Amino acid sequence: MLRASLKRLKEKNDLLICEKEVDPKYELGAVLKYFQNTRPILFNRIKGSNIPIIGGMFGNRKLYYEMIDTTHEERIHAFINAIANPMEPKVIPNGPIKENIIRRNIDLPRMFPIPTFHDEDSAPFITSGIVAFKDPDTGNVYTAVRRLQVNGGNNINVLIASPMMTELFEKFEAQNKPLEIAVILGYDYEFLLASQVSSELYGVDKYKIDSALRGEPLELVKCETIDLEVPAYAEIVLEGVMVPNKRIEEGPFGELMGYYGGKAPHPVMEVKAVLHRNNPILQVAFPCREEHLANGLMREVELYSALDKQVDVNDVNVTVGGGYRFHGVASINKKTEGDGKTAILAALGSNKDLKHVVIVDNDVDIFDSKEVEGIIATRVQGSKDIVIIEGGIGSGLDPSHFLRGVTDKVGIDATKPLGEDGKRFEKAKMPGYENINIKEYFPSI
Ligand SMILES: Cc1cc2nc3c(=O)[nH]c(=O)nc-3n(C[C@H](O)[C@H](O)[C@H](O)COP(=O)(O)O)c2cc1C
């Protein structure tokens, strides 16, 4: 879990350690923002607390691949393999998470240095808490990152946007029954990635996906006050219930794409027990966009699979600039003239959040946004290559459209024509460029 990741990051020289005291209110977020969440940072001295904070772990694509022992080329098939072949986790009798068990006088803001990131945020927020609960019908464990507004004492808001969790909570609510949940903090790369697998699409036990991704059973211990297992090596676990028929005002909160999300009544969790390791480390994720990379990696599986049914897809990028959800770029091996438009249809139908998609040929590096822009500039004629679908379902997190959740969808077919007509799009080649070793010319570089 987290400590094994930190050890590995340190050995790889990928962990920045901050020994200067930082204020969890704004200052910590400002330091994380400086690196755009691409550098993991361990803050050892936090104002007003002796608990260190780790942040920025999950925003760097190359590092993410390394930490889960995969490569860019293998990633999509590795993730599909884990979803298709889940592995049983293992319950063990005890684990470090139970080194401290607190059941009384729970006061979360006093116990943990929970950061505040933006000036209009309504309260400190736990931004990387993985909410876990068991589906009573299937026994499957469901995990997802949800933002958690810390209201004081043992009371936090849980913002649930996913249909699966909303439906279950509402079912419990109708019977006036609480829903038992845990919030898990201090996890690793596989655990976050598994949580981002869409329940709607696959309906799977995410602990089993996690085990398949890590190639060995995730070790779990039983909770103290609820019927659920949690990772034995997590740093902090909050056990409790989502209270039926109770709502508390949540927000505003600076969130996806850097906008403030609105204020609205949302369900409430009452924490019954806090478990933590000795000398726990609090995990945070900057609430903007880079930390959603894990979410984007799973969206790439969806986009790739949707395209794969219709065309010969080469690679896909659900881009960081589009918040890892609004923008997709796909390269295809074009076989017929209809492939570009067909790929647009498949892509825009793959996920409601995908708003703009660009389809290019396999000679384009789709992870180089400058190159993609150049291709749009030179291989697109608006009247025939741009498809606009008005008034589809979109993401409620996009402030640009008039009716929340309703959006136009745009596809750009930037593929070359086949045959003779395509010849004029061939790029000028410079013989020997690939073999230049710049160090031979400038040894100091
Ligand atoms: C760092 C991070 C923060 C997230 N915050 C929220 C959130 O506050 N509310 C939400 O509904 N989804 C949030 N998500 C997305 C969900 O975690 C994701 O949609 C979910 O895990 C997908 O699984 P599901 O289909 O089982 O809901 C966040 C994702 C990440 C990576």
XYZ file of C-alpha atoms and ligand atoms in Angstrom:
476
model
C 0.000 0.000 0.000
C 1.141 3.598 0.558
C 4.350 2.876 2.465
C 5.595 0.412 -0.141
C 4.873 3.036 -2.838
C 6.769 5.710 -0.906
C 9.759 3.396 -0.479
C 9.796 2.683 -4.194
C 9.372 6.345 -5.154
C 12.263 7.250 -2.840
C 14.500 4.560 -4.347
C 13.668 5.826 -7.840
C 14.422 9.398 -6.784
C 10.850 10.357 -7.599
C 9.814 11.606 -4.152
C 10.235 15.233 -3.150
C 10.460 15.731 0.598
C 9.443 19.086 2.048
C 10.927 19.861 5.466
C 9.671 23.457 5.578
C 6.559 23.857 7.704
C 3.456 24.309 5.535
C -0.026 25.473 6.413
C -2.677 22.937 5.329
C -4.874 25.935 4.562
C -3.965 27.079 1.013
C -0.152 26.829 1.329
C 0.045 23.060 0.903
C -2.235 23.214 -2.127
C -0.136 26.032 -3.614
C 3.038 23.927 -3.444
C 1.247 20.953 -5.032
C -0.189 23.204 -7.744
C 3.279 24.505 -8.621
C 4.197 21.018 -9.857
C 0.755 20.451 -11.450
C 0.518 17.301 -9.340
C 3.148 15.580 -11.420
C 5.626 15.277 -8.522
C 4.832 13.204 -5.422
C 5.619 15.341 -2.361
C 5.885 14.229 1.249
C 5.264 17.199 3.555
C 6.914 16.270 6.838
C 6.052 19.401 8.839
C 2.449 20.484 8.863
C 1.387 23.548 10.839
C -0.652 22.590 13.892
C -0.216 18.829 13.488
C 2.378 16.107 13.782
C 0.858 14.087 10.942
C 2.727 14.306 7.609
C 0.879 14.645 4.313
C 1.573 12.961 0.963
C 0.216 14.579 -2.185
C 0.764 14.722 -5.936
C 1.274 10.965 -6.223
C -1.074 10.208 -9.044
C -0.754 12.878 -11.752
C 2.214 11.687 -13.782
C 1.349 9.197 -16.539
C 4.847 7.761 -16.987
C 5.296 7.339 -13.246
C 1.863 5.721 -12.958
C 2.814 3.072 -15.530
C 6.084 2.397 -13.712
C 4.405 2.053 -10.335
C 1.962 -0.556 -11.610
C 4.612 -2.343 -13.654
C 3.075 -1.723 -17.051
C 3.978 0.218 -20.189
C 2.078 2.648 -22.367
C 1.719 0.017 -25.098
C 0.529 -2.722 -22.739
C -1.703 -0.686 -20.449
C -5.100 -1.082 -22.108
C -4.811 -4.839 -22.478
C -3.437 -5.179 -18.943
C -6.463 -3.283 -17.549
C -8.946 -5.253 -19.682
C -7.286 -8.444 -18.478
C -7.725 -7.422 -14.822
C -11.399 -6.551 -15.375
C -12.014 -9.826 -17.224
C -10.057 -11.985 -14.754
C -10.629 -10.640 -11.245
C -8.687 -12.268 -8.382
C -9.972 -13.035 -4.858
C -8.531 -10.781 -2.148
C -7.387 -12.338 1.152
C -8.777 -11.568 4.624
C -6.065 -11.747 7.292
C -6.676 -11.751 11.069
C -4.955 -8.454 11.847
C -2.999 -5.683 10.180
C -1.220 -2.380 10.856
C -4.400 -0.385 10.165
C -5.660 -1.678 13.525
C -2.687 -0.349 15.506
C -5.000 2.422 16.741
C -8.768 2.134 17.061
C -10.679 5.204 18.226
C -14.370 4.980 18.939
C -15.035 7.924 21.227
C -14.772 11.694 20.983
C -14.094 11.568 17.262
C -13.203 15.035 16.064
C -11.776 14.746 12.563
C -10.452 18.332 12.128
C -8.617 17.988 15.467
C -7.232 14.540 14.640
C -6.019 15.178 11.076
C -4.617 18.266 9.248
C -7.275 18.206 6.523
C -6.377 20.827 3.909
C -8.409 23.666 2.454
C -7.457 24.419 -1.142
C -9.419 27.362 -2.536
C -10.647 30.671 -1.156
C -14.372 29.960 -1.584
C -14.259 26.324 -0.391
C -16.937 25.884 2.239
C -14.741 23.813 4.585
C -11.687 21.550 4.623
C -12.260 18.604 2.270
C -10.892 15.076 2.257
C -10.047 14.946 -1.444
C -8.584 11.492 -1.915
C -10.815 9.382 0.330
C -11.831 6.122 -1.290
C -15.353 5.308 -0.186
C -15.998 1.558 0.116
C -19.185 -0.392 0.789
C -20.667 -3.794 0.108
C -23.561 -4.340 -2.250
C -25.897 -6.462 -0.078
C -27.355 -8.302 -3.091
C -24.102 -9.428 -4.705
C -21.560 -9.079 -1.870
C -19.388 -7.106 -4.301
C -17.303 -4.344 -2.782
C -17.602 -1.034 -4.489
C -14.929 1.645 -4.155
C -14.744 5.169 -5.584
C -13.091 8.478 -4.801
C -15.704 10.900 -3.506
C -15.124 14.354 -2.219
C -15.875 14.611 1.474
C -16.681 17.909 3.150
C -15.559 17.797 6.766
C -18.311 19.401 8.814
C -16.682 19.012 12.227
C -16.758 16.300 14.890
C -17.536 12.951 13.285
C -19.712 14.391 10.541
C -18.814 14.559 6.847
C -20.748 15.050 3.623
C -20.452 12.473 0.874
C -20.971 13.720 -2.666
C -22.284 10.802 -4.663
C -22.701 11.316 -8.352
C -22.573 7.738 -9.587
C -25.854 5.935 -10.376
C -24.813 2.706 -8.624
C -24.125 4.293 -5.227
C -27.057 6.694 -5.473
C -29.487 3.871 -6.242
C -28.277 1.738 -3.352
C -28.315 4.602 -0.865
C -31.824 5.617 -1.957
C -33.002 2.006 -1.620
C -31.673 1.908 1.954
C -33.138 5.331 2.631
C -36.603 4.199 1.530
C -36.418 1.557 4.291
C -34.950 4.129 6.708
C -31.794 2.008 6.953
C -28.255 3.418 7.206
C -25.709 2.364 4.590
C -22.453 1.137 6.141
C -19.406 2.644 4.470
C -15.702 3.182 5.081
C -13.396 5.922 3.856
C -9.906 4.609 3.046
C -6.824 6.848 2.983
C -3.198 5.897 2.387
C -3.347 3.536 -0.578
C -1.284 2.853 -3.666
C -1.507 3.083 -7.447
C -3.367 -0.192 -8.064
C -5.979 0.570 -5.421
C -6.828 3.961 -6.946
C -6.900 2.554 -10.464
C -9.245 -0.290 -9.471
C -11.604 2.240 -7.865
C -11.946 4.021 -11.217
C -13.360 1.015 -13.069
C -16.936 1.931 -13.975
C -19.475 -0.026 -11.899
C -22.211 0.813 -14.374
C -20.272 -0.798 -17.174
C -18.749 -3.821 -15.486
C -20.579 -4.296 -12.134
C -17.508 -5.811 -10.547
C -15.975 -6.213 -7.081
C -13.229 -3.621 -7.078
C -11.109 -5.400 -4.451
C -10.937 -8.288 -6.919
C -9.887 -5.962 -9.742
C -7.243 -4.486 -7.457
C -5.873 -7.963 -6.699
C -5.791 -8.819 -10.406
C -3.997 -5.550 -11.207
C -1.349 -6.112 -8.515
C -0.999 -9.781 -9.419
C -1.512 -10.955 -5.825
C -4.429 -10.918 -3.384
C -5.103 -7.585 -1.690
C -4.773 -8.176 2.076
C -7.820 -7.110 4.048
C -8.960 -6.955 7.675
C -12.477 -6.854 9.055
C -13.812 -3.495 10.196
C -14.640 -2.933 13.872
C -18.146 -1.503 13.651
C -19.460 -2.363 10.189
C -19.737 -5.436 7.945
C -16.912 -4.629 5.553
C -13.250 -5.417 4.988
C -10.611 -2.750 4.392
C -6.956 -2.916 3.288
C -4.764 -4.136 6.153
C -1.930 -1.774 5.189
C -3.916 1.452 4.621
C -2.918 4.476 6.719
C -6.298 5.725 7.948
C -9.820 4.278 7.753
C -13.010 6.028 8.819
C -15.795 3.550 9.527
C -19.378 4.679 9.729
C -22.792 4.990 8.169
C -24.527 7.168 5.641
C -27.518 8.409 7.557
C -30.920 7.940 5.879
C -33.060 10.976 5.157
C -30.534 13.524 6.248
C -28.905 16.143 4.043
C -26.454 18.916 4.844
C -25.477 21.781 2.571
C -22.275 20.919 0.677
C -19.977 23.232 -1.315
C -18.874 25.396 -2.925
C -15.672 23.577 -3.758
C -12.990 24.295 -6.383
C -13.031 21.123 -8.420
C -12.748 19.671 -11.909
C -11.174 22.039 -14.484
C -10.622 24.592 -11.724
C -14.212 25.842 -11.430
C -16.251 26.098 -8.270
C -18.913 23.440 -7.994
C -22.221 24.685 -6.581
C -23.796 24.463 -3.175
C -26.500 21.857 -2.541
C -27.763 19.528 0.182
C -25.956 16.173 0.138
C -25.995 12.970 2.232
C -24.060 12.723 5.445
C -21.700 10.138 6.937
C -21.380 9.693 10.677
C -18.008 8.249 11.589
C -18.291 5.508 14.234
C -14.646 4.503 14.452
C -11.293 5.779 13.225
C -8.570 3.204 12.552
C -5.030 4.279 11.848
C -1.492 2.990 11.759
C 1.118 4.257 14.160
C 2.523 7.541 12.786
C -0.100 7.729 10.034
C 0.424 9.686 6.833
C -2.539 11.663 5.505
C -3.047 11.308 1.761
C -4.376 14.218 -0.298
C -5.134 14.760 -3.988
C -5.245 18.258 -5.400
C -8.868 18.811 -6.407
C -8.399 20.073 -9.910
C -7.540 17.742 -12.715
C -4.208 15.992 -12.777
C -5.153 13.582 -10.016
C -7.921 12.349 -12.292
C -5.362 10.600 -14.458
C -6.421 7.259 -12.952
C -9.965 8.020 -14.030
C -8.705 8.918 -17.526
C -6.744 5.675 -17.800
C -9.974 3.740 -17.341
C -11.813 6.027 -19.752
C -9.137 5.172 -22.325
C -10.097 1.501 -21.920
C -13.721 2.429 -22.680
C -12.786 4.594 -25.662
C -10.383 2.020 -27.080
C -12.921 -0.808 -26.712
C -15.695 1.217 -28.368
C -13.454 2.097 -31.326
C -12.039 -1.396 -31.579
C -15.492 -2.750 -32.454
C -15.779 -0.530 -35.522
C -12.332 0.412 -36.850
C -8.694 -0.646 -36.609
C -7.702 1.526 -33.632
C -4.067 2.251 -32.941
C -4.037 4.252 -29.664
C -6.230 6.635 -27.656
C -5.600 9.643 -25.427
C -8.236 10.989 -23.035
C -6.376 14.215 -22.506
C -5.144 15.979 -19.377
C -6.236 19.358 -20.825
C -9.808 18.078 -21.102
C -9.826 17.022 -17.450
C -9.338 13.366 -18.455
C -12.926 13.143 -19.582
C -14.102 15.815 -22.070
C -11.548 15.396 -24.867
C -10.370 12.312 -26.701
C -7.855 11.884 -29.506
C -7.622 8.562 -31.292
C -5.273 7.329 -33.977
C -6.529 4.674 -36.358
C -5.197 2.543 -39.173
C -7.571 3.789 -41.822
C -8.834 1.060 -44.155
C -11.878 2.653 -45.827
C -12.995 6.247 -46.388
C -15.770 5.815 -43.807
C -13.430 4.960 -40.955
C -12.916 8.524 -39.692
C -16.633 9.329 -39.324
C -17.427 5.861 -37.983
C -14.722 6.340 -35.353
C -16.355 9.662 -34.375
C -19.721 7.940 -33.901
C -18.192 5.148 -31.836
C -16.139 7.532 -29.700
C -18.954 9.974 -28.915
C -21.198 7.054 -28.005
C -18.614 5.506 -25.691
C -19.169 7.779 -22.698
C -21.519 10.667 -22.001
C -18.712 12.870 -20.673
C -16.762 12.744 -23.943
C -17.585 16.006 -25.675
C -14.974 16.581 -28.386
C -13.063 13.897 -30.240
C -10.366 14.096 -32.887
C -9.576 11.130 -35.136
C -6.159 11.032 -36.793
C -4.041 8.546 -38.728
C -1.374 6.372 -37.187
C 1.449 8.689 -38.299
C 0.452 11.213 -35.588
C 1.733 11.252 -32.006
C -1.586 11.733 -30.209
C 0.193 12.559 -26.933
C 1.856 15.594 -28.545
C -0.852 18.273 -28.449
C 1.191 20.566 -30.718
C 1.364 17.865 -33.366
C -2.375 17.176 -33.079
C -3.096 20.887 -33.504
C -0.872 20.931 -36.616
C -2.817 18.008 -38.058
C -6.147 19.761 -37.410
C -4.696 22.829 -39.122
C -3.647 20.933 -42.247
C -5.886 17.887 -42.698
C -9.313 19.302 -41.868
C -11.916 21.124 -43.941
C -14.655 22.259 -41.574
C -17.610 21.801 -43.917
C -16.966 18.117 -44.459
C -14.739 16.940 -41.625
C -16.474 18.369 -38.562
C -19.556 16.630 -37.181
C -21.750 18.450 -34.641
C -24.478 16.708 -32.699
C -26.654 19.144 -30.803
C -28.141 18.555 -27.371
C -26.698 15.250 -26.193
C -26.237 14.210 -22.588
C -23.089 15.663 -21.083
C -21.327 15.981 -17.795
C -22.796 18.172 -15.078
C -19.227 19.295 -14.401
C -19.016 21.282 -17.651
C -20.169 24.857 -17.040
C -20.332 25.837 -20.724
C -23.756 24.593 -21.607
C -27.071 26.182 -20.861
C -28.997 23.241 -19.398
C -26.806 21.434 -16.901
C -26.022 18.027 -18.301
C -27.010 18.795 -21.909
C -24.252 19.492 -24.375
C -23.289 19.560 -28.033
C -20.847 16.880 -29.163
C -18.196 17.522 -31.778
C -16.116 15.103 -33.787
C -13.232 16.099 -36.056
C -12.150 13.697 -38.742
C -8.523 14.673 -39.313
C -7.594 11.536 -41.204
C -6.012 11.725 -44.644
C -7.902 10.521 -47.713
C -6.829 7.059 -48.890
C -4.998 6.389 -52.139
C -3.532 9.024 -54.493
C -5.320 11.923 -52.721
C -3.586 11.053 -49.471
C -0.119 11.369 -50.971
C -0.022 15.150 -50.590
C -0.250 14.722 -46.819
C 2.972 12.812 -46.588
C 5.361 14.601 -44.258
C 8.758 15.753 -45.478
C 11.464 13.398 -44.206
C 14.960 14.315 -43.096
C 17.301 11.375 -43.716
C 19.352 10.467 -40.637
C 17.390 12.614 -38.149
C 16.512 9.616 -35.935
C 20.177 8.687 -35.633
C 21.460 12.058 -34.459
C 23.085 11.775 -31.026
C 23.017 15.369 -29.849
C 25.621 14.696 -27.146
C 28.233 14.189 -29.873
C 27.655 17.782 -30.974
C 27.108 19.379 -27.558
C 28.685 17.169 -24.852
C 27.409 19.449 -22.072
C 23.713 18.806 -22.853
C -9.143 12.164 -7.367
C -10.536 11.840 -7.790
C -11.615 12.537 -7.239
C -12.916 12.203 -7.557
N -13.937 12.862 -6.959
C -15.213 12.495 -7.205
C -16.292 13.099 -6.502
O -16.103 13.971 -5.663
N -17.552 12.696 -6.788
C -17.783 11.728 -7.722
O -18.927 11.364 -7.938
N -16.778 11.128 -8.396
C -15.499 11.494 -8.156
N -14.468 10.881 -8.821
C -14.766 9.865 -9.827
C -15.117 8.547 -9.214
O -14.163 8.114 -8.275
C -15.247 7.527 -10.363
O -16.201 7.994 -11.245
C -15.718 6.223 -9.883
O -14.748 5.631 -9.094
C -16.044 5.293 -11.040
O -16.611 4.207 -10.472
P -18.189 3.958 -10.311
O -18.738 3.740 -11.668
O -18.166 2.717 -9.474
O -18.795 5.117 -9.593
C -13.154 11.189 -8.497
C -12.087 10.507 -9.069
C -10.791 10.806 -8.726
C -9.650 10.037 -9.340
